mmCIF file of C-alpha atoms in Angstrom:
data_model
loop_
_atom_site.group_PDB
_atom_site.id
_atom_site.type_symbol
_atom_site.label_atom_id
_atom_site.label_comp_id
_atom_site.label_asym_id
_atom_site.label_seq_id
_atom_site.Cartn_x
_atom_site.Cartn_y
_atom_site.Cartn_z
ATOM 1 C CA UNK A 1 40.814 49.225 -19.425
ATOM 2 C CA UNK A 2 38.958 50.769 -16.536
ATOM 3 C CA UNK A 3 40.299 49.346 -13.286
ATOM 4 C CA UNK A 4 36.751 48.858 -12.005
ATOM 5 C CA UNK A 5 36.061 46.471 -14.865
ATOM 6 C CA UNK A 6 39.354 44.574 -14.670
ATOM 7 C CA UNK A 7 37.958 41.612 -12.753
ATOM 8 C CA UNK A 8 35.008 41.395 -15.131
ATOM 9 C CA UNK A 9 37.432 41.276 -18.043
ATOM 10 C CA UNK A 10 39.415 38.507 -16.380
ATOM 11 C CA UNK A 11 36.270 36.455 -15.954
ATOM 12 C CA UNK A 12 35.376 36.964 -19.612
ATOM 13 C CA UNK A 13 38.800 35.882 -20.791
ATOM 14 C CA UNK A 14 39.102 32.867 -18.484
ATOM 15 C CA UNK A 15 35.543 32.008 -17.428
ATOM 16 C CA UNK A 16 36.123 28.831 -15.440
ATOM 17 C CA UNK A 17 39.251 29.696 -13.445
ATOM 18 C CA UNK A 18 39.055 30.331 -9.718
ATOM 19 C CA UNK A 19 40.373 33.384 -7.894
ATOM 20 C CA UNK A 20 44.149 33.352 -7.435
ATOM 21 C CA UNK A 21 45.441 31.332 -4.530
ATOM 22 C CA UNK A 22 47.968 32.704 -2.039
ATOM 23 C CA UNK A 23 50.650 30.640 -3.776
ATOM 24 C CA UNK A 24 50.843 29.531 -7.398
ATOM 25 C CA UNK A 25 52.186 26.307 -8.832
ATOM 26 C CA UNK A 26 54.783 25.142 -11.301
ATOM 27 C CA UNK A 27 53.753 22.562 -13.897
ATOM 28 C CA UNK A 28 56.477 20.439 -15.486
ATOM 29 C CA UNK A 29 56.219 17.887 -18.270
ATOM 30 C CA UNK A 30 57.898 14.659 -17.162
ATOM 31 C CA UNK A 31 58.740 12.965 -20.443
ATOM 32 C CA UNK A 32 59.586 9.438 -19.357
ATOM 33 C CA UNK A 33 56.631 9.125 -16.965
ATOM 34 C CA UNK A 34 54.211 10.529 -19.579
ATOM 35 C CA UNK A 35 52.761 12.896 -16.992
ATOM 36 C CA UNK A 36 52.698 16.517 -15.833
ATOM 37 C CA UNK A 37 53.904 17.085 -12.281
ATOM 38 C CA UNK A 38 52.912 20.020 -10.086
ATOM 39 C CA UNK A 39 55.116 21.785 -7.513
ATOM 40 C CA UNK A 40 54.708 24.749 -5.198
ATOM 41 C CA UNK A 41 56.028 27.907 -6.825
ATOM 42 C CA UNK A 42 57.244 29.404 -3.554
ATOM 43 C CA UNK A 43 59.180 26.419 -2.180
ATOM 44 C CA UNK A 44 59.570 23.951 -5.054
ATOM 45 C CA UNK A 45 57.907 21.252 -2.938
ATOM 46 C CA UNK A 46 56.121 18.480 -4.805
ATOM 47 C CA UNK A 47 52.313 18.689 -4.806
ATOM 48 C CA UNK A 48 50.943 15.967 -7.069
ATOM 49 C CA UNK A 49 50.852 14.402 -10.492
ATOM 50 C CA UNK A 50 48.539 16.983 -12.054
ATOM 51 C CA UNK A 51 48.143 15.039 -15.303
ATOM 52 C CA UNK A 52 48.415 11.380 -14.421
ATOM 53 C CA UNK A 53 50.704 9.080 -16.329
ATOM 54 C CA UNK A 54 49.225 8.252 -19.718
ATOM 55 C CA UNK A 55 45.998 10.179 -19.100
ATOM 56 C CA UNK A 56 44.101 10.441 -22.369
ATOM 57 C CA UNK A 57 46.826 8.428 -24.068
ATOM 58 C CA UNK A 58 49.533 11.005 -23.350
ATOM 59 C CA UNK A 59 52.920 9.632 -24.376
ATOM 60 C CA UNK A 60 56.257 11.399 -23.819
ATOM 61 C CA UNK A 61 55.074 14.996 -23.237
ATOM 62 C CA UNK A 62 57.142 17.783 -24.778
ATOM 63 C CA UNK A 63 55.369 21.071 -24.032
ATOM 64 C CA UNK A 64 52.863 22.388 -21.487
ATOM 65 C CA UNK A 65 51.055 25.675 -22.075
ATOM 66 C CA UNK A 66 47.835 27.408 -21.094
ATOM 67 C CA UNK A 67 44.962 27.692 -23.552
ATOM 68 C CA UNK A 68 42.837 30.869 -23.777
ATOM 69 C CA UNK A 69 40.070 29.151 -21.788
ATOM 70 C CA UNK A 70 42.386 28.449 -18.840
ATOM 71 C CA UNK A 71 42.864 24.757 -19.569
ATOM 72 C CA UNK A 72 46.235 23.063 -20.020
ATOM 73 C CA UNK A 73 47.487 21.927 -23.421
ATOM 74 C CA UNK A 74 50.181 19.257 -23.705
ATOM 75 C CA UNK A 75 52.062 17.990 -26.739
ATOM 76 C CA UNK A 76 53.292 14.406 -26.671
ATOM 77 C CA UNK A 77 56.068 12.960 -28.828
ATOM 78 C CA UNK A 78 54.084 9.763 -29.146
ATOM 79 C CA UNK A 79 50.761 11.460 -29.949
ATOM 80 C CA UNK A 80 49.234 12.695 -33.195
ATOM 81 C CA UNK A 81 47.184 15.495 -31.589
ATOM 82 C CA UNK A 82 47.661 18.086 -28.842
ATOM 83 C CA UNK A 83 45.952 16.952 -25.621
ATOM 84 C CA UNK A 84 43.716 19.159 -23.462
ATOM 85 C CA UNK A 85 43.335 18.885 -19.666
ATOM 86 C CA UNK A 86 41.167 20.725 -17.166
ATOM 87 C CA UNK A 87 43.161 23.650 -15.800
ATOM 88 C CA UNK A 88 41.963 23.072 -12.238
ATOM 89 C CA UNK A 89 41.765 19.290 -11.887
ATOM 90 C CA UNK A 90 44.037 17.910 -14.615
ATOM 91 C CA UNK A 91 41.193 15.754 -15.935
ATOM 92 C CA UNK A 92 41.540 14.765 -19.587
ATOM 93 C CA UNK A 93 39.138 16.737 -21.784
ATOM 94 C CA UNK A 94 39.981 15.274 -25.182
ATOM 95 C CA UNK A 95 42.196 16.092 -28.140
ATOM 96 C CA UNK A 96 42.498 19.828 -28.743
ATOM 97 C CA UNK A 97 43.791 19.756 -32.324
ATOM 98 C CA UNK A 98 41.874 18.205 -35.210
ATOM 99 C CA UNK A 99 41.999 17.873 -38.989
ATOM 100 C CA UNK A 100 45.711 17.045 -39.105
ATOM 101 C CA UNK A 101 47.833 14.128 -37.918
ATOM 102 C CA UNK A 102 50.853 15.489 -36.089
ATOM 103 C CA UNK A 103 54.092 13.538 -36.449
ATOM 104 C CA UNK A 104 56.033 13.473 -33.166
ATOM 105 C CA UNK A 105 54.923 16.941 -32.022
ATOM 106 C CA UNK A 106 57.373 18.843 -29.841
ATOM 107 C CA UNK A 107 57.345 22.547 -28.922
ATOM 108 C CA UNK A 108 54.203 24.656 -29.202
ATOM 109 C CA UNK A 109 53.268 28.296 -28.703
ATOM 110 C CA UNK A 110 50.414 30.696 -29.350
ATOM 111 C CA UNK A 111 51.431 33.217 -31.982
ATOM 112 C CA UNK A 112 50.569 36.904 -32.338
ATOM 113 C CA UNK A 113 47.774 35.930 -34.741
ATOM 114 C CA UNK A 114 46.038 33.867 -32.059
ATOM 115 C CA UNK A 115 46.843 30.540 -33.706
ATOM 116 C CA UNK A 116 48.582 27.624 -32.017
ATOM 117 C CA UNK A 117 51.913 26.726 -33.636
ATOM 118 C CA UNK A 118 53.231 23.176 -33.191
ATOM 119 C CA UNK A 119 56.658 21.949 -34.299
ATOM 120 C CA UNK A 120 57.077 18.361 -35.481
ATOM 121 C CA UNK A 121 60.096 16.110 -35.074
ATOM 122 C CA UNK A 122 58.907 13.353 -37.398
ATOM 123 C CA UNK A 123 60.947 12.494 -40.479
ATOM 124 C CA UNK A 124 59.015 13.291 -43.631
ATOM 125 C CA UNK A 125 56.892 15.878 -41.834
ATOM 126 C CA UNK A 126 59.412 18.294 -40.270
ATOM 127 C CA UNK A 127 57.149 21.333 -40.431
ATOM 128 C CA UNK A 128 55.495 23.757 -38.045
ATOM 129 C CA UNK A 129 51.725 23.303 -38.207
ATOM 130 C CA UNK A 130 49.213 25.995 -37.309
ATOM 131 C CA UNK A 131 45.831 25.482 -35.636
ATOM 132 C CA UNK A 132 42.956 27.758 -34.677
ATOM 133 C CA UNK A 133 43.711 28.963 -31.146
ATOM 134 C CA UNK A 134 40.106 28.694 -29.999
ATOM 135 C CA UNK A 135 38.873 25.523 -31.717
ATOM 136 C CA UNK A 136 42.075 23.594 -32.465
ATOM 137 C CA UNK A 137 41.055 23.075 -36.100
ATOM 138 C CA UNK A 138 43.979 22.729 -38.513
ATOM 139 C CA UNK A 139 44.790 25.824 -40.562
ATOM 140 C CA UNK A 140 48.015 25.159 -42.492
ATOM 141 C CA UNK A 141 51.718 24.393 -42.406
ATOM 142 C CA UNK A 142 53.744 27.585 -42.121
ATOM 143 C CA UNK A 143 57.232 26.275 -42.907
ATOM 144 C CA UNK A 144 58.826 24.630 -45.912
ATOM 145 C CA UNK A 145 61.819 22.885 -44.393
ATOM 146 C CA UNK A 146 61.893 20.038 -46.881
ATOM 147 C CA UNK A 147 64.307 17.959 -44.818
ATOM 148 C CA UNK A 148 64.516 16.331 -41.412
ATOM 149 C CA UNK A 149 65.763 19.323 -39.384
ATOM 150 C CA UNK A 150 63.753 18.663 -36.194
ATOM 151 C CA UNK A 151 62.137 22.104 -35.612
ATOM 152 C CA UNK A 152 61.644 22.998 -31.953
ATOM 153 C CA UNK A 153 60.841 26.270 -30.123
ATOM 154 C CA UNK A 154 59.221 29.282 -31.790
ATOM 155 C CA UNK A 155 59.341 33.051 -31.258
ATOM 156 C CA UNK A 156 58.196 36.194 -33.087
ATOM 157 C CA UNK A 157 59.872 39.557 -33.641
ATOM 158 C CA UNK A 158 58.335 43.048 -33.754
ATOM 159 C CA UNK A 159 57.375 42.489 -37.393
ATOM 160 C CA UNK A 160 55.530 39.308 -36.382
ATOM 161 C CA UNK A 161 57.983 37.113 -38.274
ATOM 162 C CA UNK A 162 58.267 33.521 -37.117
ATOM 163 C CA UNK A 163 61.623 32.334 -35.761
ATOM 164 C CA UNK A 164 62.277 28.628 -35.102
ATOM 165 C CA UNK A 165 65.294 26.768 -33.748
ATOM 166 C CA UNK A 166 66.071 23.467 -35.449
ATOM 167 C CA UNK A 167 67.662 20.768 -33.304
ATOM 168 C CA UNK A 168 69.172 18.574 -36.010
ATOM 169 C CA UNK A 169 70.388 21.452 -38.181
ATOM 170 C CA UNK A 170 71.648 23.475 -35.200
ATOM 171 C CA UNK A 171 70.152 26.691 -36.561
ATOM 172 C CA UNK A 172 67.913 29.635 -35.784
ATOM 173 C CA UNK A 173 65.712 30.267 -38.820
ATOM 174 C CA UNK A 174 63.443 33.191 -39.699
ATOM 175 C CA UNK A 175 60.483 32.337 -41.902
ATOM 176 C CA UNK A 176 58.598 34.379 -44.457
ATOM 177 C CA UNK A 177 54.881 34.058 -45.097
ATOM 178 C CA UNK A 178 55.456 31.593 -47.950
ATOM 179 C CA UNK A 179 57.351 29.224 -45.653
ATOM 180 C CA UNK A 180 60.794 30.008 -47.026
ATOM 181 C CA UNK A 181 63.479 30.797 -44.489
ATOM 182 C CA UNK A 182 66.767 32.519 -43.806
ATOM 183 C CA UNK A 183 69.335 31.024 -41.443
ATOM 184 C CA UNK A 184 70.224 33.688 -38.882
ATOM 185 C CA UNK A 185 72.505 31.632 -36.630
ATOM 186 C CA UNK A 186 74.166 28.266 -37.254
ATOM 187 C CA UNK A 187 76.465 25.947 -35.349
ATOM 188 C CA UNK A 188 74.180 25.731 -32.316
ATOM 189 C CA UNK A 189 74.433 22.773 -29.938
ATOM 190 C CA UNK A 190 71.050 21.088 -30.195
ATOM 191 C CA UNK A 191 68.821 24.199 -29.797
ATOM 192 C CA UNK A 192 65.417 23.468 -28.263
ATOM 193 C CA UNK A 193 63.919 26.806 -27.125
ATOM 194 C CA UNK A 194 64.195 30.434 -28.203
ATOM 195 C CA UNK A 195 62.896 33.847 -27.197
ATOM 196 C CA UNK A 196 63.705 37.282 -28.605
ATOM 197 C CA UNK A 197 64.744 40.396 -26.731
ATOM 198 C CA UNK A 198 65.401 44.071 -27.203
ATOM 199 C CA UNK A 199 68.355 45.342 -29.249
ATOM 200 C CA UNK A 200 68.003 42.393 -31.647
ATOM 201 C CA UNK A 201 68.823 39.746 -29.053
ATOM 202 C CA UNK A 202 68.031 36.067 -29.414
ATOM 203 C CA UNK A 203 68.130 33.850 -26.324
ATOM 204 C CA UNK A 204 68.554 30.183 -27.161
ATOM 205 C CA UNK A 205 68.372 27.130 -24.921
ATOM 206 C CA UNK A 206 70.879 24.546 -26.130
ATOM 207 C CA UNK A 207 70.229 20.943 -25.165
ATOM 208 C CA UNK A 208 73.854 20.091 -25.803
ATOM 209 C CA UNK A 209 75.373 17.310 -27.881
ATOM 210 C CA UNK A 210 78.274 14.924 -27.453
ATOM 211 C CA UNK A 211 80.325 16.866 -29.987
ATOM 212 C CA UNK A 212 79.312 20.432 -29.067
ATOM 213 C CA UNK A 213 79.137 20.530 -25.293
ATOM 214 C CA UNK A 214 76.593 20.434 -22.479
ATOM 215 C CA UNK A 215 73.321 22.260 -21.964
ATOM 216 C CA UNK A 216 73.198 26.024 -21.522
ATOM 217 C CA UNK A 217 71.328 29.218 -22.407
ATOM 218 C CA UNK A 218 73.127 31.616 -24.742
ATOM 219 C CA UNK A 219 72.547 35.105 -26.111
ATOM 220 C CA UNK A 220 73.189 36.203 -29.699
ATOM 221 C CA UNK A 221 72.977 39.585 -31.409
ATOM 222 C CA UNK A 222 70.725 39.238 -34.447
ATOM 223 C CA UNK A 223 72.083 42.389 -36.072
ATOM 224 C CA UNK A 224 75.659 41.124 -36.132
ATOM 225 C CA UNK A 225 74.626 37.470 -35.809
ATOM 226 C CA UNK A 226 77.420 37.061 -33.323
ATOM 227 C CA UNK A 227 77.611 35.349 -29.953
ATOM 228 C CA UNK A 228 77.170 37.726 -26.994
ATOM 229 C CA UNK A 229 77.268 35.798 -23.725
ATOM 230 C CA UNK A 230 76.318 32.690 -21.777
ATOM 231 C CA UNK A 231 73.161 33.352 -19.770
ATOM 232 C CA UNK A 232 73.031 30.022 -17.907
ATOM 233 C CA UNK A 233 75.402 27.062 -17.795
ATOM 234 C CA UNK A 234 76.336 24.038 -15.709
ATOM 235 C CA UNK A 235 73.480 21.940 -17.097
ATOM 236 C CA UNK A 236 73.811 18.459 -18.508
ATOM 237 C CA UNK A 237 71.005 18.788 -21.065
ATOM 238 C CA UNK A 238 68.839 21.917 -20.966
ATOM 239 C CA UNK A 239 65.263 21.990 -22.257
ATOM 240 C CA UNK A 240 62.352 24.117 -21.084
ATOM 241 C CA UNK A 241 62.509 27.592 -19.538
ATOM 242 C CA UNK A 242 60.422 30.331 -17.965
ATOM 243 C CA UNK A 243 60.778 33.412 -15.786
ATOM 244 C CA UNK A 244 59.520 33.360 -12.198
ATOM 245 C CA UNK A 245 56.622 35.767 -11.580
ATOM 246 C CA UNK A 246 57.786 36.583 -8.046
ATOM 247 C CA UNK A 247 61.562 36.086 -7.757
ATOM 248 C CA UNK A 248 62.854 37.647 -11.014
ATOM 249 C CA UNK A 249 64.831 34.502 -11.851
ATOM 250 C CA UNK A 250 65.231 32.398 -14.977
ATOM 251 C CA UNK A 251 64.091 28.782 -14.492
ATOM 252 C CA UNK A 252 65.668 26.083 -16.697
ATOM 253 C CA UNK A 253 64.941 22.347 -16.774
ATOM 254 C CA UNK A 254 67.834 19.885 -16.844
ATOM 255 C CA UNK A 255 66.642 16.949 -18.931
ATOM 256 C CA UNK A 256 69.307 14.551 -17.623
ATOM 257 C CA UNK A 257 69.663 15.682 -13.989
ATOM 258 C CA UNK A 258 65.854 15.525 -13.566
ATOM 259 C CA UNK A 259 65.861 18.929 -11.924
ATOM 260 C CA UNK A 260 65.021 22.605 -12.365
ATOM 261 C CA UNK A 261 67.688 25.227 -11.700
ATOM 262 C CA UNK A 262 67.288 28.973 -11.207
ATOM 263 C CA UNK A 263 69.589 31.691 -12.550
ATOM 264 C CA UNK A 264 70.011 35.418 -12.195
ATOM 265 C CA UNK A 265 69.180 36.502 -15.737
ATOM 266 C CA UNK A 266 71.464 39.551 -15.698
ATOM 267 C CA UNK A 267 74.578 37.959 -14.210
ATOM 268 C CA UNK A 268 74.151 34.287 -15.090
ATOM 269 C CA UNK A 269 74.758 33.294 -11.464
ATOM 270 C CA UNK A 270 73.116 29.982 -10.597
ATOM 271 C CA UNK A 271 70.864 30.144 -7.544
ATOM 272 C CA UNK A 272 70.884 26.400 -6.991
ATOM 273 C CA UNK A 273 68.594 23.461 -7.616
ATOM 274 C CA UNK A 274 64.966 24.424 -6.997
ATOM 275 C CA UNK A 275 62.976 21.357 -8.031
ATOM 276 C CA UNK A 276 63.910 17.671 -8.100
ATOM 277 C CA UNK A 277 62.538 14.315 -7.049
ATOM 278 C CA UNK A 278 58.994 12.923 -6.852
ATOM 279 C CA UNK A 279 59.692 10.754 -9.859
ATOM 280 C CA UNK A 280 60.457 13.660 -12.182
ATOM 281 C CA UNK A 281 62.023 12.004 -15.215
ATOM 282 C CA UNK A 282 63.456 13.994 -18.146
ATOM 283 C CA UNK A 283 61.689 17.347 -17.578
ATOM 284 C CA UNK A 284 61.447 19.371 -20.775
ATOM 285 C CA UNK A 285 58.834 22.109 -20.314
ATOM 286 C CA UNK A 286 57.829 24.351 -17.407
ATOM 287 C CA UNK A 287 55.030 26.853 -16.806
ATOM 288 C CA UNK A 288 53.615 28.754 -13.830
ATOM 289 C CA UNK A 289 49.887 28.724 -13.088
ATOM 290 C CA UNK A 290 47.048 28.249 -13.001
ATOM 291 C CA UNK A 291 46.152 31.478 -14.807
ATOM 292 C CA UNK A 292 43.506 33.602 -13.112
ATOM 293 C CA UNK A 293 43.923 36.536 -15.439
ATOM 294 C CA UNK A 294 44.303 36.738 -19.194
ATOM 295 C CA UNK A 295 46.615 34.026 -20.460
ATOM 296 C CA UNK A 296 49.475 35.049 -22.702
ATOM 297 C CA UNK A 297 47.538 34.586 -25.906
ATOM 298 C CA UNK A 298 44.653 36.182 -27.670
ATOM 299 C CA UNK A 299 41.017 35.645 -26.891
ATOM 300 C CA UNK A 300 38.916 34.046 -29.603
ATOM 301 C CA UNK A 301 37.871 37.488 -30.893
ATOM 302 C CA UNK A 302 40.284 37.703 -33.820
ATOM 303 C CA UNK A 303 38.121 40.146 -35.744
ATOM 304 C CA UNK A 304 39.705 42.317 -38.390
ATOM 305 C CA UNK A 305 38.411 45.520 -36.837
ATOM 306 C CA UNK A 306 40.996 45.151 -34.059
ATOM 307 C CA UNK A 307 44.313 43.414 -34.692
ATOM 308 C CA UNK A 308 47.196 43.363 -32.213
ATOM 309 C CA UNK A 309 50.854 42.610 -32.932
ATOM 310 C CA UNK A 310 53.697 41.496 -30.688
ATOM 311 C CA UNK A 311 55.102 43.536 -27.812
ATOM 312 C CA UNK A 312 58.501 44.989 -28.705
ATOM 313 C CA UNK A 313 61.137 44.949 -27.376
ATOM 314 C CA UNK A 314 60.501 41.694 -25.586
ATOM 315 C CA UNK A 315 62.177 41.299 -23.090
ATOM 316 C CA UNK A 316 61.561 44.959 -22.288
ATOM 317 C CA UNK A 317 63.279 47.318 -19.908
ATOM 318 C CA UNK A 318 61.447 50.529 -18.983
ATOM 319 C CA UNK A 319 58.853 50.759 -21.725
ATOM 320 C CA UNK A 320 57.690 48.861 -24.768
ATOM 321 C CA UNK A 321 55.302 49.330 -27.638
ATOM 322 C CA UNK A 322 52.597 47.210 -29.166
ATOM 323 C CA UNK A 323 51.309 47.641 -32.742
ATOM 324 C CA UNK A 324 47.562 47.705 -33.329
ATOM 325 C CA UNK A 325 45.375 48.070 -36.384
ATOM 326 C CA UNK A 326 41.789 49.298 -36.120
ATOM 327 C CA UNK A 327 39.024 49.674 -38.693
ATOM 328 C CA UNK A 328 37.324 52.547 -36.889
ATOM 329 C CA UNK A 329 38.430 55.266 -34.457
ATOM 330 C CA UNK A 330 37.949 54.606 -30.768
ATOM 331 C CA UNK A 331 39.554 54.077 -27.384
ATOM 332 C CA UNK A 332 42.048 51.292 -26.627
ATOM 333 C CA UNK A 333 42.560 50.648 -22.922
ATOM 334 C CA UNK A 334 45.697 48.850 -21.719
ATOM 335 C CA UNK A 335 46.508 47.280 -18.348
ATOM 336 C CA UNK A 336 49.381 45.139 -17.080
ATOM 337 C CA UNK A 337 48.886 42.027 -14.911
ATOM 338 C CA UNK A 338 51.199 39.503 -13.329
ATOM 339 C CA UNK A 339 50.741 35.837 -14.270
ATOM 340 C CA UNK A 340 48.385 35.349 -11.327
ATOM 341 C CA UNK A 341 45.996 37.911 -12.783
ATOM 342 C CA UNK A 342 46.776 40.693 -10.318
ATOM 343 C CA UNK A 343 46.643 44.224 -11.801
ATOM 344 C CA UNK A 344 49.919 46.100 -11.526
ATOM 345 C CA UNK A 345 48.946 49.577 -12.646
ATOM 346 C CA UNK A 346 50.403 51.193 -15.714
ATOM 347 C CA UNK A 347 46.872 51.584 -17.067
ATOM 348 C CA UNK A 348 46.662 53.729 -20.180
ATOM 349 C CA UNK A 349 43.922 54.891 -22.524
ATOM 350 C CA UNK A 350 44.799 55.595 -26.151
ATOM 351 C CA UNK A 351 42.556 57.355 -28.654
ATOM 352 C CA UNK A 352 43.254 55.632 -31.963
ATOM 353 C CA UNK A 353 42.433 56.535 -35.539
ATOM 354 C CA UNK A 354 41.736 54.207 -38.442
ATOM 355 C CA UNK A 355 44.778 52.241 -39.576
ATOM 356 C CA UNK A 356 47.997 50.994 -38.001
ATOM 357 C CA UNK A 357 49.747 52.623 -35.054
ATOM 358 C CA UNK A 358 51.977 51.767 -32.104
ATOM 359 C CA UNK A 359 50.823 52.169 -28.502
ATOM 360 C CA UNK A 360 53.065 52.637 -25.483
ATOM 361 C CA UNK A 361 53.111 49.977 -22.759
ATOM 362 C CA UNK A 362 54.600 51.320 -19.533
ATOM 363 C CA UNK A 363 56.739 48.684 -17.804
ATOM 364 C CA UNK A 364 59.108 50.911 -15.820
ATOM 365 C CA UNK A 365 59.565 49.770 -12.239
ATOM 366 C CA UNK A 366 58.453 46.195 -12.837
ATOM 367 C CA UNK A 367 60.927 43.560 -11.603
ATOM 368 C CA UNK A 368 62.359 40.949 -13.940
ATOM 369 C CA UNK A 369 59.690 38.379 -14.771
ATOM 370 C CA UNK A 370 56.785 37.508 -17.055
ATOM 371 C CA UNK A 371 53.732 39.767 -17.317
ATOM 372 C CA UNK A 372 50.534 40.001 -19.326
ATOM 373 C CA UNK A 373 49.418 43.068 -21.243
ATOM 374 C CA UNK A 374 45.632 43.162 -21.691
ATOM 375 C CA UNK A 375 44.029 45.373 -24.338
ATOM 376 C CA UNK A 376 40.367 46.290 -24.687
ATOM 377 C CA UNK A 377 38.736 47.953 -27.711
ATOM 378 C CA UNK A 378 34.981 48.086 -27.354
ATOM 379 C CA UNK A 379 33.831 44.495 -26.908
ATOM 380 C CA UNK A 380 37.088 42.990 -28.182
ATOM 381 C CA UNK A 381 39.870 41.802 -25.891
ATOM 382 C CA UNK A 382 43.394 40.616 -26.550
ATOM 383 C CA UNK A 383 46.350 39.714 -24.341
ATOM 384 C CA UNK A 384 50.083 39.645 -24.910
ATOM 385 C CA UNK A 385 52.911 38.203 -22.836
ATOM 386 C CA UNK A 386 55.902 40.421 -22.106
ATOM 387 C CA UNK A 387 59.160 39.500 -20.371
ATOM 388 C CA UNK A 388 60.881 42.176 -18.293
ATOM 389 C CA UNK A 389 64.667 41.842 -18.477
ATOM 390 C CA UNK A 390 67.618 43.888 -17.338
#
């Protein structure tokens, strides 16, 4: 991507988002107030109730995430559709998903295919449903759990295989395209979130149960399927995580303490309580924003002449690769941005031939945090989120 056109690309990807402010915000779902609260990202000070209590019928929010158009999506345990709110004002814009009645929706994420994946807690419908990422129209169910396992957070590996943690079963499962699954890790203590790293690592946020201990974040090796280390501990019930774009720290919500704590990702050292108060009640999801660059999902241009896979390894350390498939030869331009949309260099141009290939993404020198990799191929644009770890 030519640096001179970077700002134009940002405007195309997120047309109605203002220029980045001098300080960003943190948005947290407050389950028991049925609202989304906003805090200053630099100080943790309370700003306002960004999504007011019960706005649009929101009931017991579970996940907050940015849509490709820069608006905020929220799942609610008591709702049958994903809600959509204006990314600048928090005004309710209507239901985002359609064509399918969700049953106690919980965690949600945009997948490498550009679709929105939503896990469901409801008995009798314990599946992960998939929706068009641009329109919200129902596509299909991608799991075949067949029992009340309470699926929660999702993640994808370098082969774009879906991984889901299941709260009731205490497992990390990897799903095939037909919905069948393999249990990779069992015996987990109420797992609620997951992300995958380099060297076959799985990072799992455990809510904690009365019989298996309190909340924490743990690391497993997926090759050996063995426990590696505790990444974060000292939490009553953990749910919801993110990396800070500026301070290189891991942020984790404590569902019971009504607070957000920060940790050094490499050492596990707790940096103290960063957010609390202002009526925050059972926080369970956290995201920085608003986005002023490409959000961590694809644009609506999911055309077969340019397909993009998942960044791997992710978290990365030094460099990473991203698989692409093109139907004609051409030039793919890559740039890296922080979550505020600021270009960070590392721009590369790759001449690609017809077929599948892997492109290098240079991440050396970037501090620990979350970044966005933007790709441009002719008139088509995609974006991928990458976590830099150590």
